[in-house]
PDB file of C-alpha atoms and ligand atoms in Angstrom:
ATOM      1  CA  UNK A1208    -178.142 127.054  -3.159  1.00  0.00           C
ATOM      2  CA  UNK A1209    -176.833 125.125  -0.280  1.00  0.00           C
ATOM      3  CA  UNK A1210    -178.431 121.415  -0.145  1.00  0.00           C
ATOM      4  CA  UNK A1211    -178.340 118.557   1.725  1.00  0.00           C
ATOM      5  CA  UNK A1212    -179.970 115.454  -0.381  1.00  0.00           C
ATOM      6  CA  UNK A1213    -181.053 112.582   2.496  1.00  0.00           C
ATOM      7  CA  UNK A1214    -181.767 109.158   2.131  1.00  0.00           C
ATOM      8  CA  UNK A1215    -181.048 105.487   1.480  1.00  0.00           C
ATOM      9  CA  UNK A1216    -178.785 104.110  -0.806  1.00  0.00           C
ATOM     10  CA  UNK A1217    -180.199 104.031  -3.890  1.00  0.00           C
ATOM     11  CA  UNK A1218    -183.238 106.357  -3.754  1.00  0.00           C
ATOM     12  CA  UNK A1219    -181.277 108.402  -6.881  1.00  0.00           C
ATOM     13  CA  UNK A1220    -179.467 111.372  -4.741  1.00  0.00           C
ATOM     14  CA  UNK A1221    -175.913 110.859  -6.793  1.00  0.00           C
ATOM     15  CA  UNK A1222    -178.147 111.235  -9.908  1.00  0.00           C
ATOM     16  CA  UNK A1223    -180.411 113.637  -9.154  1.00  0.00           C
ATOM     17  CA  UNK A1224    -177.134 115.775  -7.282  1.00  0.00           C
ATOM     18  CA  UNK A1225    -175.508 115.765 -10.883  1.00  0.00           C
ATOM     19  CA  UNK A1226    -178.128 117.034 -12.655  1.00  0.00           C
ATOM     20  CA  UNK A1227    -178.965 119.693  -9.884  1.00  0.00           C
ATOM     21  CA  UNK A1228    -175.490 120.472  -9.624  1.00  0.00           C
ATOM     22  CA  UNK A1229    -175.056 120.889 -13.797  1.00  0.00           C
ATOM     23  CA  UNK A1230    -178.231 123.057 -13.816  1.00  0.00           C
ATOM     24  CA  UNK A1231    -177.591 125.429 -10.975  1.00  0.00           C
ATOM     25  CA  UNK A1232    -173.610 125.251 -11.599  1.00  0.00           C
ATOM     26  CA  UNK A1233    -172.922 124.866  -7.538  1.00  0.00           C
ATOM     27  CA  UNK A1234    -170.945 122.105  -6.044  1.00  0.00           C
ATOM     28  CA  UNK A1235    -171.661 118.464  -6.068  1.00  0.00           C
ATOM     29  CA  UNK A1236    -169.518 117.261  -2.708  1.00  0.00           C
ATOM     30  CA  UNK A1237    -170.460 113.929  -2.290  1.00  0.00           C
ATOM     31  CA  UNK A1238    -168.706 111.937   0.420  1.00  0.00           C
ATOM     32  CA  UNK A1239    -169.276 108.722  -1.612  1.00  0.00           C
ATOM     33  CA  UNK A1240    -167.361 109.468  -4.436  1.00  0.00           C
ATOM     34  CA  UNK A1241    -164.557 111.652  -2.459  1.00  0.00           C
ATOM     35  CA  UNK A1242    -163.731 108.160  -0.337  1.00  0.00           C
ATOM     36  CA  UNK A1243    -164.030 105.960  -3.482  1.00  0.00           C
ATOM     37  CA  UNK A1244    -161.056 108.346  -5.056  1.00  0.00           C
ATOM     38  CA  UNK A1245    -159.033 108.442  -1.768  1.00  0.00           C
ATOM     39  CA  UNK A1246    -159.655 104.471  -1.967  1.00  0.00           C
ATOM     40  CA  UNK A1247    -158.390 104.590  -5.946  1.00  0.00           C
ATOM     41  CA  UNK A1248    -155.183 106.375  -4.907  1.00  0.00           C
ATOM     42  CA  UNK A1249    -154.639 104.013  -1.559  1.00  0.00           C
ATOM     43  CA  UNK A1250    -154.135 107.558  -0.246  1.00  0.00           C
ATOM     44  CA  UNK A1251    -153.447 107.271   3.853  1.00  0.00           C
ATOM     45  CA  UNK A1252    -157.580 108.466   3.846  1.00  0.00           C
ATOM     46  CA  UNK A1253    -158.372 105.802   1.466  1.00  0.00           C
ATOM     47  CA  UNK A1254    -156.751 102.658   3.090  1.00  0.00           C
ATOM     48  CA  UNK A1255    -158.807 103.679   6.570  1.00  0.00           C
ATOM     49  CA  UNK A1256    -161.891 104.013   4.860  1.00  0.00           C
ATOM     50  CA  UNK A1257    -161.732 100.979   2.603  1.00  0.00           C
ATOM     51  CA  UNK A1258    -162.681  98.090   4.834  1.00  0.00           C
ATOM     52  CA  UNK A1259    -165.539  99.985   6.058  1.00  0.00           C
ATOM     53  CA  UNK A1260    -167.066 101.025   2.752  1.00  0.00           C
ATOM     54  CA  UNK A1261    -166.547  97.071   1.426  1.00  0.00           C
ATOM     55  CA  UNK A1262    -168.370  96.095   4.390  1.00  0.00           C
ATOM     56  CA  UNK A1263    -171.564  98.741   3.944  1.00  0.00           C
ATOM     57  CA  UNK A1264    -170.180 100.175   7.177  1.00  0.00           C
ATOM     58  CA  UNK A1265    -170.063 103.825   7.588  1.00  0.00           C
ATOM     59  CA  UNK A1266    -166.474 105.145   7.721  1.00  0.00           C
ATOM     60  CA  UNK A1267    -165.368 106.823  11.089  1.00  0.00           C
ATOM     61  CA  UNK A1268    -166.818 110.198  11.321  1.00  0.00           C
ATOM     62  CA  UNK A1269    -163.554 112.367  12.291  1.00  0.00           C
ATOM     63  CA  UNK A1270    -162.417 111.476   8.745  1.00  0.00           C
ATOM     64  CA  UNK A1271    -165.672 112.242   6.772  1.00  0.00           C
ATOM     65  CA  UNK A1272    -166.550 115.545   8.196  1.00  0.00           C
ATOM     66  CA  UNK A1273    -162.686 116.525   7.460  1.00  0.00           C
ATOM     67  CA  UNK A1274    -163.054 116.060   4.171  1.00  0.00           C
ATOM     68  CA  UNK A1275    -166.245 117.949   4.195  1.00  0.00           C
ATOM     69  CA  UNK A1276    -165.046 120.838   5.335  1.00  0.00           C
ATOM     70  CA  UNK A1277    -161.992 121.005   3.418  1.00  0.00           C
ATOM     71  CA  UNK A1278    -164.094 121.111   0.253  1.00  0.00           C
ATOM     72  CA  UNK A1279    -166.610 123.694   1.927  1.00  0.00           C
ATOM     73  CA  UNK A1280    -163.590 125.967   2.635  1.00  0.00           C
ATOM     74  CA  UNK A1281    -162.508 125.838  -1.391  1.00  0.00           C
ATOM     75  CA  UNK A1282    -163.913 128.908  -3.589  1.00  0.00           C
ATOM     76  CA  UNK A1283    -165.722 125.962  -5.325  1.00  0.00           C
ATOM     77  CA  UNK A1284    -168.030 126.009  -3.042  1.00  0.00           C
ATOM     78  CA  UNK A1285    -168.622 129.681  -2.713  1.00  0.00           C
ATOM     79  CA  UNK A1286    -171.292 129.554  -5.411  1.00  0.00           C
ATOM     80  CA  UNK A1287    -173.359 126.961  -3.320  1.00  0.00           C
ATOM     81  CA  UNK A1288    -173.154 123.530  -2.847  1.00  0.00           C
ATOM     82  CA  UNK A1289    -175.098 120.104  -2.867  1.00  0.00           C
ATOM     83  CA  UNK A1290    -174.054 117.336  -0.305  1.00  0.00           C
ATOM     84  CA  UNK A1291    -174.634 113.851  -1.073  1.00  0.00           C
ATOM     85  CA  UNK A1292    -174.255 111.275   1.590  1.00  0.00           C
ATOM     86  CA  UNK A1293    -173.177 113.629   3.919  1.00  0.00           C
ATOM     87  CA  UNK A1294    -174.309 114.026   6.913  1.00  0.00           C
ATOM     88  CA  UNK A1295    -175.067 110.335   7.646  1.00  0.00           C
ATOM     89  CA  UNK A1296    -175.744 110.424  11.386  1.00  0.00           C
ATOM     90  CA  UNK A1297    -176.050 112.646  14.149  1.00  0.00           C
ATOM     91  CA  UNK A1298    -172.534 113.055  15.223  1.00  0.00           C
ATOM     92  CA  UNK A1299    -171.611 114.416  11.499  1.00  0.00           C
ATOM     93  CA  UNK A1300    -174.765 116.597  11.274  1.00  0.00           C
ATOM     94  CA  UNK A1301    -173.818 118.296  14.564  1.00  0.00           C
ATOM     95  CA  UNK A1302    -170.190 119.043  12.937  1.00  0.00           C
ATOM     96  CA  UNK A1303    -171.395 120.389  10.014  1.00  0.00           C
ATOM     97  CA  UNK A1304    -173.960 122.529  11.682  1.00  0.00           C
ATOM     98  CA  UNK A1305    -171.528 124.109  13.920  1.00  0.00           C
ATOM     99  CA  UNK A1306    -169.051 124.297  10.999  1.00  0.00           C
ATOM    100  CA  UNK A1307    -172.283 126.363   9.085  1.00  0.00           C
ATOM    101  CA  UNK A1308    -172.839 128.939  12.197  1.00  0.00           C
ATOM    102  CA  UNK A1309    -169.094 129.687  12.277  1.00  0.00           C
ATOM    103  CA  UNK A1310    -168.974 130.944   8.810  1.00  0.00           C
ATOM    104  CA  UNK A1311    -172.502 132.627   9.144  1.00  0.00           C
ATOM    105  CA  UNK A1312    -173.668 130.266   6.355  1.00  0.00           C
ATOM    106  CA  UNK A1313    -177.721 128.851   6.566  1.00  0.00           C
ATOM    107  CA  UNK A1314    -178.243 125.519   4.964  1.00  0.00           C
ATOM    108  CA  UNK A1315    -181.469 126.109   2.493  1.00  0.00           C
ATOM    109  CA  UNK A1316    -183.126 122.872   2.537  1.00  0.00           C
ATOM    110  CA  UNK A1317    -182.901 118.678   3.333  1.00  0.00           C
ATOM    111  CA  UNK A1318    -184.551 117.216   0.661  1.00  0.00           C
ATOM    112  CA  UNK A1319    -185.481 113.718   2.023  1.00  0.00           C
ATOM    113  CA  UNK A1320    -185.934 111.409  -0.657  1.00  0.00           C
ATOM    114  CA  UNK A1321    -188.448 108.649   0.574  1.00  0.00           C
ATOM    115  CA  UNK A1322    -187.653 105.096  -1.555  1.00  0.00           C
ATOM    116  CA  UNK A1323    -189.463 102.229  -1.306  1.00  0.00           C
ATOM    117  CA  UNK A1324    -187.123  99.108  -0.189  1.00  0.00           C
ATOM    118  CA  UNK A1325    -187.650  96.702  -3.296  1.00  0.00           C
ATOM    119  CA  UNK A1326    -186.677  99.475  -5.547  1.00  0.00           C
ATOM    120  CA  UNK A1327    -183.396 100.197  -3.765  1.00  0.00           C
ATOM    121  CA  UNK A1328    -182.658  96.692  -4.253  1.00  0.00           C
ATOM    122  CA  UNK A1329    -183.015  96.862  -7.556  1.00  0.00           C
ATOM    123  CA  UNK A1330    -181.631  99.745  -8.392  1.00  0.00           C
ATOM    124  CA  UNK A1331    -178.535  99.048  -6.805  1.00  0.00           C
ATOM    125  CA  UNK A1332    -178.032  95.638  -7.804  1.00  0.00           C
ATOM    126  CA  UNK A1333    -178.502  96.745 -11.624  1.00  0.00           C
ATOM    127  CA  UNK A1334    -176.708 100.030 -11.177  1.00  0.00           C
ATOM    128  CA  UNK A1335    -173.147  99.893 -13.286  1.00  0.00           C
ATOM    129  CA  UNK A1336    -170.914 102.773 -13.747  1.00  0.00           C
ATOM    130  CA  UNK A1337    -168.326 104.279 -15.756  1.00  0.00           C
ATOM    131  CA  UNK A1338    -164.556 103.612 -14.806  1.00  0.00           C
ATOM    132  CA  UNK A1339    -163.292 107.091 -17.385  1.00  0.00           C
ATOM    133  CA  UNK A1340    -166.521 109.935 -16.335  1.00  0.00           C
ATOM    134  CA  UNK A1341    -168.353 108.254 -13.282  1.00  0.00           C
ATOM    135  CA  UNK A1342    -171.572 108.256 -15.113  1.00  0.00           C
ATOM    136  CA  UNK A1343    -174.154 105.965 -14.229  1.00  0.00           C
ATOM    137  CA  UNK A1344    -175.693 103.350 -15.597  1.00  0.00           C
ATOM    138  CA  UNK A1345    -178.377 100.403 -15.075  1.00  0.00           C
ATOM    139  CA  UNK A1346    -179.064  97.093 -16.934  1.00  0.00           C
ATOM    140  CA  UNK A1347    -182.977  97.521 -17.353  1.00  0.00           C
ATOM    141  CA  UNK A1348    -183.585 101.105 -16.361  1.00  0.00           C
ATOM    142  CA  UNK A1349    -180.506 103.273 -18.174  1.00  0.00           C
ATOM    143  CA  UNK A1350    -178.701 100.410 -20.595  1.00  0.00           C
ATOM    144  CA  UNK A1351    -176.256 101.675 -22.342  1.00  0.00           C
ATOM    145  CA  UNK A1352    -176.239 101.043 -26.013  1.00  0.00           C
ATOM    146  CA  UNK A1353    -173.582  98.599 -26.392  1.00  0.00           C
ATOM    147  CA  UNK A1354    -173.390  96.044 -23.364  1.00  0.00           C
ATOM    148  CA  UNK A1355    -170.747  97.389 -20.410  1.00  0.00           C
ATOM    149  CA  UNK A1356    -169.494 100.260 -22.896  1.00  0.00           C
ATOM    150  CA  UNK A1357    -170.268 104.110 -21.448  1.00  0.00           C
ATOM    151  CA  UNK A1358    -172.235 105.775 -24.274  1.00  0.00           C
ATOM    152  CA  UNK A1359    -170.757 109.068 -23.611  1.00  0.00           C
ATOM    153  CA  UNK A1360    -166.781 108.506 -22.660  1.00  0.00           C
ATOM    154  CA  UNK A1361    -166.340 104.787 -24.866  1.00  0.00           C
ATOM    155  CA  UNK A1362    -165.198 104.025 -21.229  1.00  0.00           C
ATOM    156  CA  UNK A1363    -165.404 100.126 -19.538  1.00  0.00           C
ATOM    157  CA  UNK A1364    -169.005 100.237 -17.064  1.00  0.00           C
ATOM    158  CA  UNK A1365    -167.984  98.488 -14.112  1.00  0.00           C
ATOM    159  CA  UNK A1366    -170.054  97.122 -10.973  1.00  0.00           C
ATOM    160  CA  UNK A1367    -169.240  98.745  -7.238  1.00  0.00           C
ATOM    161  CA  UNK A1368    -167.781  96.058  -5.218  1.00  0.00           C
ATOM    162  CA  UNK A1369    -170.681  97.357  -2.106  1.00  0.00           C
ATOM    163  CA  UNK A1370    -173.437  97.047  -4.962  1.00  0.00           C
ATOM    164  CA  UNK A1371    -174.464  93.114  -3.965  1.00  0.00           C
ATOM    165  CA  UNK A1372    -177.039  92.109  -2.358  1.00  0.00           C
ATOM    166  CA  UNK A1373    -175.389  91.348   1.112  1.00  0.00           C
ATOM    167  CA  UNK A1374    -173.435  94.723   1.354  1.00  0.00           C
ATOM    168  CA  UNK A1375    -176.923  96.258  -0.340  1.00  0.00           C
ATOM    169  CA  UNK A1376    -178.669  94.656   3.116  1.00  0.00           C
ATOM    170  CA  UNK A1377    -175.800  95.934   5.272  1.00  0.00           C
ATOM    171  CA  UNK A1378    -175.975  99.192   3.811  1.00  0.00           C
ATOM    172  CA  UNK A1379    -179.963  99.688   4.442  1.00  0.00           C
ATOM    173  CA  UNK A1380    -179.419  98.380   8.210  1.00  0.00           C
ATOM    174  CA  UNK A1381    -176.870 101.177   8.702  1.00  0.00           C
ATOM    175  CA  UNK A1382    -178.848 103.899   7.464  1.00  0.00           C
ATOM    176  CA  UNK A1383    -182.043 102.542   9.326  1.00  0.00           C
ATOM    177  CA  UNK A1384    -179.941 102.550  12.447  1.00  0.00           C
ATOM    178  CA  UNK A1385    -177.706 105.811  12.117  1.00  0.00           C
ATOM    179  CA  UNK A1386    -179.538 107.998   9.080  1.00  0.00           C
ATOM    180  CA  UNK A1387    -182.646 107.545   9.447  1.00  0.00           C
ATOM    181  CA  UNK A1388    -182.563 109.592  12.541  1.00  0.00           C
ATOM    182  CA  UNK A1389    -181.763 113.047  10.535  1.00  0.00           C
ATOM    183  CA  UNK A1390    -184.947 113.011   9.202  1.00  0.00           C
ATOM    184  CA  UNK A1391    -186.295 114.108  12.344  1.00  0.00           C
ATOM    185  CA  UNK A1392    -183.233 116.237  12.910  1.00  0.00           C
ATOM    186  CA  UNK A1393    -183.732 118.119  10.259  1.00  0.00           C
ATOM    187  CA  UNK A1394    -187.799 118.280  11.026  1.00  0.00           C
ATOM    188  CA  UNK A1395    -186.757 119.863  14.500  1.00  0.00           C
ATOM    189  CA  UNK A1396    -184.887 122.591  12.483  1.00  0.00           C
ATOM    190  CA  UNK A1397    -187.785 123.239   9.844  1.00  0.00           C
ATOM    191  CA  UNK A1398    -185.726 122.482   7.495  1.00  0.00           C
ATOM    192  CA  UNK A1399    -186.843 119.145   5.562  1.00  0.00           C
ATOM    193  CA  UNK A1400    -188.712 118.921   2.290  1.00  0.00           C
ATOM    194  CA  UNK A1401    -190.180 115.071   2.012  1.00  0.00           C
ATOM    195  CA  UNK A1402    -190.687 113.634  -1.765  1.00  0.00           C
ATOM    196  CA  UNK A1403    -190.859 110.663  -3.219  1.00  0.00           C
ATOM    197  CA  UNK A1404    -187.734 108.434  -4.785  1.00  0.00           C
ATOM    198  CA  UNK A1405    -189.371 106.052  -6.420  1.00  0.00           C
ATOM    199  CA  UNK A1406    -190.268 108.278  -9.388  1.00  0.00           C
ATOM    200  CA  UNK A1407    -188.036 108.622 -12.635  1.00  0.00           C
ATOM    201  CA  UNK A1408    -185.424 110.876 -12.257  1.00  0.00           C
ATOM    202  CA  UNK A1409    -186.817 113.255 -14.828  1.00  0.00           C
ATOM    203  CA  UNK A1410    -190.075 113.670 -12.691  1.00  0.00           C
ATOM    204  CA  UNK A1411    -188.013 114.161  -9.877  1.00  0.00           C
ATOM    205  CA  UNK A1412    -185.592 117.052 -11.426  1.00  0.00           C
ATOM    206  CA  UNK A1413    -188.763 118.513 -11.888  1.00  0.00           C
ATOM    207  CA  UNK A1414    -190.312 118.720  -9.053  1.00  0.00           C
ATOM    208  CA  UNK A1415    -187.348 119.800  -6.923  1.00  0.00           C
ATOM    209  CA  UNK A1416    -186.645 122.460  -9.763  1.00  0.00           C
ATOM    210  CA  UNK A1417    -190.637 123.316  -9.065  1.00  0.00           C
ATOM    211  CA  UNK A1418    -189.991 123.540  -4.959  1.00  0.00           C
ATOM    212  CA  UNK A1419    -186.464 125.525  -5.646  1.00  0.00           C
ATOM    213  CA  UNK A1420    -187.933 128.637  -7.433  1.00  0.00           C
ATOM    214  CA  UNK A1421    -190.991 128.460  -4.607  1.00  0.00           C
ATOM    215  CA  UNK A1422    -188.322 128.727  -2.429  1.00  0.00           C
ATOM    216  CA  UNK A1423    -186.239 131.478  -3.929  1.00  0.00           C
ATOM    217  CA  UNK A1424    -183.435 128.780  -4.138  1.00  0.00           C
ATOM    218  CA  UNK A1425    -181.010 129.457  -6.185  1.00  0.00           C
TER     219      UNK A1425
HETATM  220  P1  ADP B  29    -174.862 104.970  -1.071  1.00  0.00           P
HETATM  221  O1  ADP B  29    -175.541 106.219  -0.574  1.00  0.00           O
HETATM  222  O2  ADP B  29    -175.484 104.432  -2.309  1.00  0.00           O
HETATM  223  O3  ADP B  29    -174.662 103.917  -0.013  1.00  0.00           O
HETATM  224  P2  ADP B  29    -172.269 106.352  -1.211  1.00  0.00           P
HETATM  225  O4  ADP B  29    -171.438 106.422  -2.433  1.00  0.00           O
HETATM  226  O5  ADP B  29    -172.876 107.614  -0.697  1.00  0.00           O
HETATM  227  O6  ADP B  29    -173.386 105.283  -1.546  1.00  0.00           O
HETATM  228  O7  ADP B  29    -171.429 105.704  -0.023  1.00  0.00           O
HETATM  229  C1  ADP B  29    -170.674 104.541  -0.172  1.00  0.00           C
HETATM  230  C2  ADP B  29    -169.934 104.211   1.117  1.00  0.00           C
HETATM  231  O8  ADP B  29    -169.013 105.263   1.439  1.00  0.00           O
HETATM  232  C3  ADP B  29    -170.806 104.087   2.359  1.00  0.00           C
HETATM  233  O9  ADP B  29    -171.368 102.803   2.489  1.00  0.00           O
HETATM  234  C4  ADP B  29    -169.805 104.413   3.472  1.00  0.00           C
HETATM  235  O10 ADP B  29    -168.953 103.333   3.741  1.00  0.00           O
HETATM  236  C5  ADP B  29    -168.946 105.492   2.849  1.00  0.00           C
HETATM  237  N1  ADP B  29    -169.485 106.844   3.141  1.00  0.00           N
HETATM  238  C6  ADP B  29    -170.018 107.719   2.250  1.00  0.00           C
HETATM  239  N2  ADP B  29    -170.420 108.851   2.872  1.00  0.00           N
HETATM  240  C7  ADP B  29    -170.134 108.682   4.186  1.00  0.00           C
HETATM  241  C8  ADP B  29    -170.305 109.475   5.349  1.00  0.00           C
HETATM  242  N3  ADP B  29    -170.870 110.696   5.304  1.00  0.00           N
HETATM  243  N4  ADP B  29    -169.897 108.963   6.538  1.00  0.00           N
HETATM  244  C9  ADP B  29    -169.322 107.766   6.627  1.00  0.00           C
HETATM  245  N5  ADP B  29    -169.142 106.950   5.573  1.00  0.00           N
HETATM  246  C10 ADP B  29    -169.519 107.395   4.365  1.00  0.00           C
HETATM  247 ZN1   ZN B  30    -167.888 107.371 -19.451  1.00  0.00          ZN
END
């Protein structure tokens, strides 16, 4: 299995990557959470990237797609692989697709999860997460039992400091003016597979676990 899961913040790919990823045991790389712990450390990485991410900017590129390929060159990622927020504009897609050919590997599929803009906005705005195990959380869809407490890990549910509404706004205006544009990237290359991401992320497990066996993905 070697995925790449495209679209806005907030249409569910970091949730729907983790269960995809615990299912079909491959790799979960997302760039997201990779710059996050780079920012936790205040690695060298981390303090470049930080003011971008705060801002809902993208980071610079030459960064990113390092760190990319680093983790696609671990035996991690032998098995297969999921991306998640990665690649987020042309320049990065190019990279990785010339990084793919050298090593003889073919991507399988772009899933292009298509999210309506009022439910990004809410989804993000109520979305809390878990400081201990990263899982995720939100105050009306997926409360946790007892108020800012993880239900699996006891551990203290925090808010991102990008998850308010101005940095949610920024966010959307970047990937409308530098994502966006992969979706007909990846149409050119035959490789995109459109569904909704405004269902419930059961629904949507299922229907990409439906698509995968169609496809012989593994
Ligand atoms: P979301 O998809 O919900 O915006 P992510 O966790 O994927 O959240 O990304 C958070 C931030 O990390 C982005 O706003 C951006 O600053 C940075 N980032 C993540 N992936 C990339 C990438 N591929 N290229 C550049 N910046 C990135
Ligand atoms: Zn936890």
């Amino acid at each position: 299995m070697r995925i790449v899961l495209l679209g806005p913040p907030g249409a569910g790919k970091g949730t729907q990557a983790a269960i995809l990823t615990d299912y079909y045991k491959v790799l979960h790389l997302a760039t997201g959470d990779l710059l996050r712990e780079e920012v936790a450390k205040a690695s060298e990485l981390g303090l470049k990237a930080k003011g971008y991410m705060e801002k809902g900017e993208l980071a610079p590129d030459e960064l990113v797609i390092d760190m990319v390929i680093n983790k696609l060159n671990s035996p991690e990622a032998e098995k297969g692989f999921i991306l998640d927020g990665f690649p987020r504009n042309v320049a990065q897609a190019e990279a990785f697709g010339k990084r793919l050919a050298e090593k003889s590997i073919n991507l399988d599929n772009v899933i292009y999860l298509e999210t309506s803009e009022d439910i990004i906005v809410k989804r993000l705005t109520g979305r809390r997460i878990c400081r201990a195990c990263g899982a995720v959380y939100h105050v009306v869809n997926i409360p946790p039992k007892v108020k800012g407490v993880c239900d699996k890990c006891g551990g203290e549910l925090y808010q991102r400091k990008d998850d308010t509404i101005e940095t949610i706004k920024n966010r959307l205006k970047v990937y409308n003016q530098q994502t966006a544009a992969l979706i007909d990237y990846y149409k050119k290359e035959d490789k995109l597979f459109m569904v909704s991401g405004d269902v419930d992320t059961r629904e949507l497990f299922t229907k990409l676990q439906e698509y995968f066996k169609k496809q012989n993905i593994i």
